[in-house]
Amino acid sequence: MQKLSIILVVFVTSLVSAQTNYEKGMQKAFELWGQNKPVEASNMFERIANAEPDNWLPAYYAAQVNIVNSFGLQDEEKLSAQLKKAQDLINDATAISKNNPEILVLQALLYTAWVAHDGATYGMTLSPKVAAIYEQAEQIAPENPRVVYCKAEWGIGGAKYFGQDTTPFCKDLERALELFANFKPETPFSPNWGEERTKMLLESCK
């Protein structure tokens, strides 16, 4: 019995230790990102992803860093390399967690980065894909605030491009803000971003 207790203690201690290393690594990666060190942050998330093969979150965040930092890039070669890396990471995350609305939103944002870079080249082929992804994500998780707000922002961008009224999408942003108020992430590191952006977009509605 005593041996069993010792084995259990060792087992639990190793679990706690592993969890602590994961938490420390994730916190460090977020700190690097916050310090405007996207390359270092992405590399850290990737290292954690390799150490946590059953956890989709590190690959998700590594992809997100690359996508967010691709908006505004003029150098197409650099943009292409960054978004290809992000796509590979999204594929890794999807293999672990299929039909995940958070990952679907990230895929839509990756395509949006291409459209934002060169609408004339990529708009026709990728815009329908983005719209379809948001529809799919909304069917899976209609109460997810990121799904609602990102879909609304995509709609606003399209309306502006075609010179149409953007007001219908403002109601969706209001709904997203309500959803953010009640949203509880599953884990401390689960996606919980977008509320500030939603508030900013709502301000422009007024």
PDB file of C-alpha atoms in Angstrom:
ATOM      1  CA  MET A   1       0.000   0.000   0.000  1.00  0.00           C
ATOM      2  CA  GLN A   2       2.821   2.367   0.908  1.00  0.00           C
ATOM      3  CA  LYS A   3       4.566   1.563  -2.375  1.00  0.00           C
ATOM      4  CA  LEU A   4       1.349   2.340  -4.237  1.00  0.00           C
ATOM      5  CA  SER A   5       1.111   5.681  -2.407  1.00  0.00           C
ATOM      6  CA  ILE A   6       4.679   6.525  -3.346  1.00  0.00           C
ATOM      7  CA  ILE A   7       4.016   5.589  -6.992  1.00  0.00           C
ATOM      8  CA  LEU A   8       0.869   7.745  -7.028  1.00  0.00           C
ATOM      9  CA  VAL A   9       2.701  10.687  -5.445  1.00  0.00           C
ATOM     10  CA  VAL A  10       5.506  10.412  -8.006  1.00  0.00           C
ATOM     11  CA  PHE A  11       2.943  10.137 -10.815  1.00  0.00           C
ATOM     12  CA  VAL A  12       0.948  13.153  -9.616  1.00  0.00           C
ATOM     13  CA  THR A  13       4.145  15.164  -9.034  1.00  0.00           C
ATOM     14  CA  SER A  14       5.308  14.436 -12.584  1.00  0.00           C
ATOM     15  CA  LEU A  15       1.909  15.516 -13.926  1.00  0.00           C
ATOM     16  CA  VAL A  16       2.011  18.755 -11.951  1.00  0.00           C
ATOM     17  CA  SER A  17       5.601  19.338 -13.072  1.00  0.00           C
ATOM     18  CA  ALA A  18       4.666  18.749 -16.734  1.00  0.00           C
ATOM     19  CA  GLN A  19       1.679  21.038 -16.414  1.00  0.00           C
ATOM     20  CA  THR A  20       3.841  23.724 -14.810  1.00  0.00           C
ATOM     21  CA  ASN A  21       6.382  23.506 -17.644  1.00  0.00           C
ATOM     22  CA  TYR A  22       3.549  23.850 -20.162  1.00  0.00           C
ATOM     23  CA  GLU A  23       2.068  26.816 -18.317  1.00  0.00           C
ATOM     24  CA  LYS A  24       5.462  28.506 -17.946  1.00  0.00           C
ATOM     25  CA  GLY A  25       6.184  27.987 -21.625  1.00  0.00           C
ATOM     26  CA  MET A  26       2.821  29.362 -22.729  1.00  0.00           C
ATOM     27  CA  GLN A  27       3.141  32.381 -20.437  1.00  0.00           C
ATOM     28  CA  LYS A  28       6.646  33.072 -21.761  1.00  0.00           C
ATOM     29  CA  ALA A  29       5.412  32.825 -25.368  1.00  0.00           C
ATOM     30  CA  PHE A  30       2.595  35.293 -24.676  1.00  0.00           C
ATOM     31  CA  GLU A  31       5.079  37.639 -22.977  1.00  0.00           C
ATOM     32  CA  LEU A  32       7.339  37.563 -26.037  1.00  0.00           C
ATOM     33  CA  TRP A  33       4.373  38.330 -28.266  1.00  0.00           C
ATOM     34  CA  GLY A  34       3.375  41.188 -25.966  1.00  0.00           C
ATOM     35  CA  GLN A  35       6.941  42.540 -26.216  1.00  0.00           C
ATOM     36  CA  ASN A  36       6.519  42.694 -30.008  1.00  0.00           C
ATOM     37  CA  LYS A  37       8.811  39.711 -30.623  1.00  0.00           C
ATOM     38  CA  PRO A  38       6.581  37.668 -32.956  1.00  0.00           C
ATOM     39  CA  VAL A  39       9.314  35.402 -34.333  1.00  0.00           C
ATOM     40  CA  GLU A  40      10.496  34.413 -30.845  1.00  0.00           C
ATOM     41  CA  ALA A  41       6.879  33.956 -29.683  1.00  0.00           C
ATOM     42  CA  SER A  42       6.009  31.762 -32.666  1.00  0.00           C
ATOM     43  CA  ASN A  43       9.131  29.648 -32.151  1.00  0.00           C
ATOM     44  CA  MET A  44       8.279  29.194 -28.464  1.00  0.00           C
ATOM     45  CA  PHE A  45       4.691  28.133 -29.282  1.00  0.00           C
ATOM     46  CA  GLU A  46       6.064  25.683 -31.867  1.00  0.00           C
ATOM     47  CA  ARG A  47       8.452  24.136 -29.326  1.00  0.00           C
ATOM     48  CA  ILE A  48       5.543  23.695 -26.913  1.00  0.00           C
ATOM     49  CA  ALA A  49       3.452  22.159 -29.731  1.00  0.00           C
ATOM     50  CA  ASN A  50       6.205  19.582 -30.342  1.00  0.00           C
ATOM     51  CA  ALA A  51       6.253  18.754 -26.628  1.00  0.00           C
ATOM     52  CA  GLU A  52       2.431  18.621 -26.426  1.00  0.00           C
ATOM     53  CA  PRO A  53       1.382  16.539 -29.480  1.00  0.00           C
ATOM     54  CA  ASP A  54      -2.216  16.130 -28.248  1.00  0.00           C
ATOM     55  CA  ASN A  55      -2.789  19.825 -27.492  1.00  0.00           C
ATOM     56  CA  TRP A  56      -4.042  22.012 -30.363  1.00  0.00           C
ATOM     57  CA  LEU A  57      -3.504  25.338 -28.571  1.00  0.00           C
ATOM     58  CA  PRO A  58       0.274  25.850 -29.057  1.00  0.00           C
ATOM     59  CA  ALA A  59       0.032  25.235 -32.827  1.00  0.00           C
ATOM     60  CA  TYR A  60      -3.045  27.495 -32.929  1.00  0.00           C
ATOM     61  CA  TYR A  61      -1.184  30.383 -31.294  1.00  0.00           C
ATOM     62  CA  ALA A  62       1.953  29.863 -33.380  1.00  0.00           C
ATOM     63  CA  ALA A  63      -0.273  30.153 -36.462  1.00  0.00           C
ATOM     64  CA  GLN A  64      -2.086  33.183 -35.057  1.00  0.00           C
ATOM     65  CA  VAL A  65       1.174  35.062 -34.431  1.00  0.00           C
ATOM     66  CA  ASN A  66       2.208  34.529 -38.055  1.00  0.00           C
ATOM     67  CA  ILE A  67      -1.207  35.540 -39.415  1.00  0.00           C
ATOM     68  CA  VAL A  68      -1.591  38.684 -37.305  1.00  0.00           C
ATOM     69  CA  ASN A  69       1.904  39.844 -38.234  1.00  0.00           C
ATOM     70  CA  SER A  70       1.298  39.270 -41.945  1.00  0.00           C
ATOM     71  CA  PHE A  71      -1.313  42.022 -42.236  1.00  0.00           C
ATOM     72  CA  GLY A  72       0.332  45.052 -43.812  1.00  0.00           C
ATOM     73  CA  LEU A  73       3.368  43.128 -45.123  1.00  0.00           C
ATOM     74  CA  GLN A  74       4.246  44.410 -48.587  1.00  0.00           C
ATOM     75  CA  ASP A  75       6.963  41.869 -49.388  1.00  0.00           C
ATOM     76  CA  GLU A  76       5.012  39.034 -51.028  1.00  0.00           C
ATOM     77  CA  GLU A  77       7.829  36.520 -50.633  1.00  0.00           C
ATOM     78  CA  LYS A  78       7.966  37.142 -46.876  1.00  0.00           C
ATOM     79  CA  LEU A  79       4.169  37.153 -46.658  1.00  0.00           C
ATOM     80  CA  SER A  80       3.933  33.884 -48.560  1.00  0.00           C
ATOM     81  CA  ALA A  81       6.512  32.180 -46.306  1.00  0.00           C
ATOM     82  CA  GLN A  82       4.787  33.434 -43.165  1.00  0.00           C
ATOM     83  CA  LEU A  83       1.302  32.367 -44.252  1.00  0.00           C
ATOM     84  CA  LYS A  84       2.536  28.992 -45.510  1.00  0.00           C
ATOM     85  CA  LYS A  85       4.039  28.379 -42.079  1.00  0.00           C
ATOM     86  CA  ALA A  86       0.749  29.462 -40.481  1.00  0.00           C
ATOM     87  CA  GLN A  87      -1.196  27.112 -42.772  1.00  0.00           C
ATOM     88  CA  ASP A  88       0.992  24.162 -41.785  1.00  0.00           C
ATOM     89  CA  LEU A  89       0.383  24.975 -38.114  1.00  0.00           C
ATOM     90  CA  ILE A  90      -3.378  25.267 -38.693  1.00  0.00           C
ATOM     91  CA  ASN A  91      -3.259  21.853 -40.367  1.00  0.00           C
ATOM     92  CA  ASP A  92      -1.459  20.451 -37.301  1.00  0.00           C
ATOM     93  CA  ALA A  93      -4.022  21.991 -34.928  1.00  0.00           C
ATOM     94  CA  THR A  94      -6.919  20.706 -37.070  1.00  0.00           C
ATOM     95  CA  ALA A  95      -5.491  17.179 -37.051  1.00  0.00           C
ATOM     96  CA  ILE A  96      -5.700  17.276 -33.234  1.00  0.00           C
ATOM     97  CA  SER A  97      -9.074  19.055 -32.978  1.00  0.00           C
ATOM     98  CA  LYS A  98     -11.389  18.700 -35.984  1.00  0.00           C
ATOM     99  CA  ASN A  99     -14.381  20.998 -36.614  1.00  0.00           C
ATOM    100  CA  ASN A 100     -13.042  23.406 -34.009  1.00  0.00           C
ATOM    101  CA  PRO A 101     -14.682  26.845 -34.483  1.00  0.00           C
ATOM    102  CA  GLU A 102     -11.627  28.647 -33.068  1.00  0.00           C
ATOM    103  CA  ILE A 103      -9.360  27.019 -35.653  1.00  0.00           C
ATOM    104  CA  LEU A 104     -11.908  27.697 -38.407  1.00  0.00           C
ATOM    105  CA  VAL A 105     -11.863  31.411 -37.526  1.00  0.00           C
ATOM    106  CA  LEU A 106      -8.063  31.349 -37.786  1.00  0.00           C
ATOM    107  CA  GLN A 107      -8.270  29.702 -41.229  1.00  0.00           C
ATOM    108  CA  ALA A 108     -10.677  32.431 -42.367  1.00  0.00           C
ATOM    109  CA  LEU A 109      -8.271  35.099 -41.060  1.00  0.00           C
ATOM    110  CA  LEU A 110      -5.399  33.524 -42.986  1.00  0.00           C
ATOM    111  CA  TYR A 111      -7.382  33.767 -46.228  1.00  0.00           C
ATOM    112  CA  THR A 112      -8.378  37.325 -45.266  1.00  0.00           C
ATOM    113  CA  ALA A 113      -4.684  38.232 -44.977  1.00  0.00           C
ATOM    114  CA  TRP A 114      -4.227  37.199 -48.623  1.00  0.00           C
ATOM    115  CA  VAL A 115      -7.304  39.164 -49.724  1.00  0.00           C
ATOM    116  CA  ALA A 116      -6.141  42.232 -47.751  1.00  0.00           C
ATOM    117  CA  HIS A 117      -2.723  41.975 -49.393  1.00  0.00           C
ATOM    118  CA  ASP A 118      -4.028  41.779 -52.969  1.00  0.00           C
ATOM    119  CA  GLY A 119      -7.811  41.787 -53.400  1.00  0.00           C
ATOM    120  CA  ALA A 120      -7.610  41.800 -57.176  1.00  0.00           C
ATOM    121  CA  THR A 121      -5.569  38.586 -57.250  1.00  0.00           C
ATOM    122  CA  TYR A 122      -7.027  36.664 -54.313  1.00  0.00           C
ATOM    123  CA  GLY A 123     -10.470  38.161 -53.720  1.00  0.00           C
ATOM    124  CA  MET A 124     -12.384  36.135 -56.297  1.00  0.00           C
ATOM    125  CA  THR A 125     -11.035  32.743 -55.209  1.00  0.00           C
ATOM    126  CA  LEU A 126     -10.701  33.216 -51.439  1.00  0.00           C
ATOM    127  CA  SER A 127     -13.705  35.408 -50.536  1.00  0.00           C
ATOM    128  CA  PRO A 128     -16.238  32.568 -51.055  1.00  0.00           C
ATOM    129  CA  LYS A 129     -14.021  30.287 -48.948  1.00  0.00           C
ATOM    130  CA  VAL A 130     -13.938  32.820 -46.092  1.00  0.00           C
ATOM    131  CA  ALA A 131     -17.725  33.225 -46.196  1.00  0.00           C
ATOM    132  CA  ALA A 132     -18.206  29.429 -46.219  1.00  0.00           C
ATOM    133  CA  ILE A 133     -15.835  28.956 -43.260  1.00  0.00           C
ATOM    134  CA  TYR A 134     -17.716  31.520 -41.165  1.00  0.00           C
ATOM    135  CA  GLU A 135     -21.016  29.813 -42.023  1.00  0.00           C
ATOM    136  CA  GLN A 136     -19.558  26.465 -40.943  1.00  0.00           C
ATOM    137  CA  ALA A 137     -18.137  27.920 -37.714  1.00  0.00           C
ATOM    138  CA  GLU A 138     -21.463  29.617 -36.940  1.00  0.00           C
ATOM    139  CA  GLN A 139     -23.331  26.331 -37.348  1.00  0.00           C
ATOM    140  CA  ILE A 140     -20.940  24.627 -34.920  1.00  0.00           C
ATOM    141  CA  ALA A 141     -20.739  27.446 -32.349  1.00  0.00           C
ATOM    142  CA  PRO A 142     -23.361  30.187 -32.832  1.00  0.00           C
ATOM    143  CA  GLU A 143     -22.620  31.530 -29.336  1.00  0.00           C
ATOM    144  CA  ASN A 144     -18.868  31.880 -29.856  1.00  0.00           C
ATOM    145  CA  PRO A 145     -18.115  35.635 -29.754  1.00  0.00           C
ATOM    146  CA  ARG A 146     -15.094  35.369 -32.075  1.00  0.00           C
ATOM    147  CA  VAL A 147     -17.147  33.595 -34.722  1.00  0.00           C
ATOM    148  CA  VAL A 148     -19.833  36.303 -34.571  1.00  0.00           C
ATOM    149  CA  TYR A 149     -17.475  39.284 -34.480  1.00  0.00           C
ATOM    150  CA  CYS A 150     -15.033  38.029 -37.141  1.00  0.00           C
ATOM    151  CA  LYS A 151     -17.892  37.159 -39.479  1.00  0.00           C
ATOM    152  CA  ALA A 152     -19.337  40.658 -38.940  1.00  0.00           C
ATOM    153  CA  GLU A 153     -15.971  42.319 -39.574  1.00  0.00           C
ATOM    154  CA  TRP A 154     -15.571  40.322 -42.778  1.00  0.00           C
ATOM    155  CA  GLY A 155     -19.056  41.496 -43.805  1.00  0.00           C
ATOM    156  CA  ILE A 156     -18.156  45.121 -43.052  1.00  0.00           C
ATOM    157  CA  GLY A 157     -14.996  44.838 -45.163  1.00  0.00           C
ATOM    158  CA  GLY A 158     -16.962  43.423 -48.095  1.00  0.00           C
ATOM    159  CA  ALA A 159     -19.693  46.066 -47.791  1.00  0.00           C
ATOM    160  CA  LYS A 160     -17.110  48.869 -47.768  1.00  0.00           C
ATOM    161  CA  TYR A 161     -15.332  47.389 -50.785  1.00  0.00           C
ATOM    162  CA  PHE A 162     -18.575  47.326 -52.796  1.00  0.00           C
ATOM    163  CA  GLY A 163     -19.799  50.680 -51.465  1.00  0.00           C
ATOM    164  CA  GLN A 164     -22.696  49.124 -49.530  1.00  0.00           C
ATOM    165  CA  ASP A 165     -24.234  49.992 -46.162  1.00  0.00           C
ATOM    166  CA  THR A 166     -22.319  48.499 -43.221  1.00  0.00           C
ATOM    167  CA  THR A 167     -25.021  49.154 -40.566  1.00  0.00           C
ATOM    168  CA  PRO A 168     -26.638  45.679 -40.714  1.00  0.00           C
ATOM    169  CA  PHE A 169     -23.382  44.223 -39.373  1.00  0.00           C
ATOM    170  CA  CYS A 170     -23.354  46.572 -36.373  1.00  0.00           C
ATOM    171  CA  LYS A 171     -26.138  44.530 -34.766  1.00  0.00           C
ATOM    172  CA  ASP A 172     -23.946  41.447 -35.085  1.00  0.00           C
ATOM    173  CA  LEU A 173     -21.121  43.312 -33.345  1.00  0.00           C
ATOM    174  CA  GLU A 174     -23.489  44.280 -30.523  1.00  0.00           C
ATOM    175  CA  ARG A 175     -24.458  40.623 -30.175  1.00  0.00           C
ATOM    176  CA  ALA A 176     -20.792  39.615 -30.172  1.00  0.00           C
ATOM    177  CA  LEU A 177     -20.107  42.059 -27.342  1.00  0.00           C
ATOM    178  CA  GLU A 178     -22.916  40.503 -25.302  1.00  0.00           C
ATOM    179  CA  LEU A 179     -21.470  37.058 -25.988  1.00  0.00           C
ATOM    180  CA  PHE A 180     -18.023  38.215 -24.861  1.00  0.00           C
ATOM    181  CA  ALA A 181     -19.521  39.365 -21.554  1.00  0.00           C
ATOM    182  CA  ASN A 182     -20.749  35.822 -20.844  1.00  0.00           C
ATOM    183  CA  PHE A 183     -17.967  33.842 -22.505  1.00  0.00           C
ATOM    184  CA  LYS A 184     -15.872  31.571 -20.293  1.00  0.00           C
ATOM    185  CA  PRO A 185     -12.797  29.965 -21.885  1.00  0.00           C
ATOM    186  CA  GLU A 186     -12.459  26.224 -21.299  1.00  0.00           C
ATOM    187  CA  THR A 187      -8.887  26.503 -20.001  1.00  0.00           C
ATOM    188  CA  PRO A 188      -6.630  29.405 -18.910  1.00  0.00           C
ATOM    189  CA  PHE A 189      -4.995  29.356 -22.355  1.00  0.00           C
ATOM    190  CA  SER A 190      -8.098  28.826 -24.505  1.00  0.00           C
ATOM    191  CA  PRO A 191      -8.778  31.628 -27.025  1.00  0.00           C
ATOM    192  CA  ASN A 192     -10.308  34.668 -25.351  1.00  0.00           C
ATOM    193  CA  TRP A 193      -9.363  37.491 -27.710  1.00  0.00           C
ATOM    194  CA  GLY A 194     -11.464  39.921 -29.768  1.00  0.00           C
ATOM    195  CA  GLU A 195     -13.508  41.920 -27.250  1.00  0.00           C
ATOM    196  CA  GLU A 196     -11.456  45.132 -27.581  1.00  0.00           C
ATOM    197  CA  ARG A 197     -11.517  44.887 -31.369  1.00  0.00           C
ATOM    198  CA  THR A 198     -15.301  44.432 -31.285  1.00  0.00           C
ATOM    199  CA  LYS A 199     -15.670  47.576 -29.142  1.00  0.00           C
ATOM    200  CA  MET A 200     -13.488  49.513 -31.574  1.00  0.00           C
ATOM    201  CA  LEU A 201     -15.531  48.382 -34.562  1.00  0.00           C
ATOM    202  CA  LEU A 202     -18.742  49.299 -32.745  1.00  0.00           C
ATOM    203  CA  GLU A 203     -17.388  52.807 -32.169  1.00  0.00           C
ATOM    204  CA  SER A 204     -16.920  53.198 -35.919  1.00  0.00           C
ATOM    205  CA  CYS A 205     -20.545  52.072 -36.348  1.00  0.00           C
ATOM    206  CA  LYS A 206     -21.638  55.125 -34.367  1.00  0.00           C
TER     207      LYS A 206
END
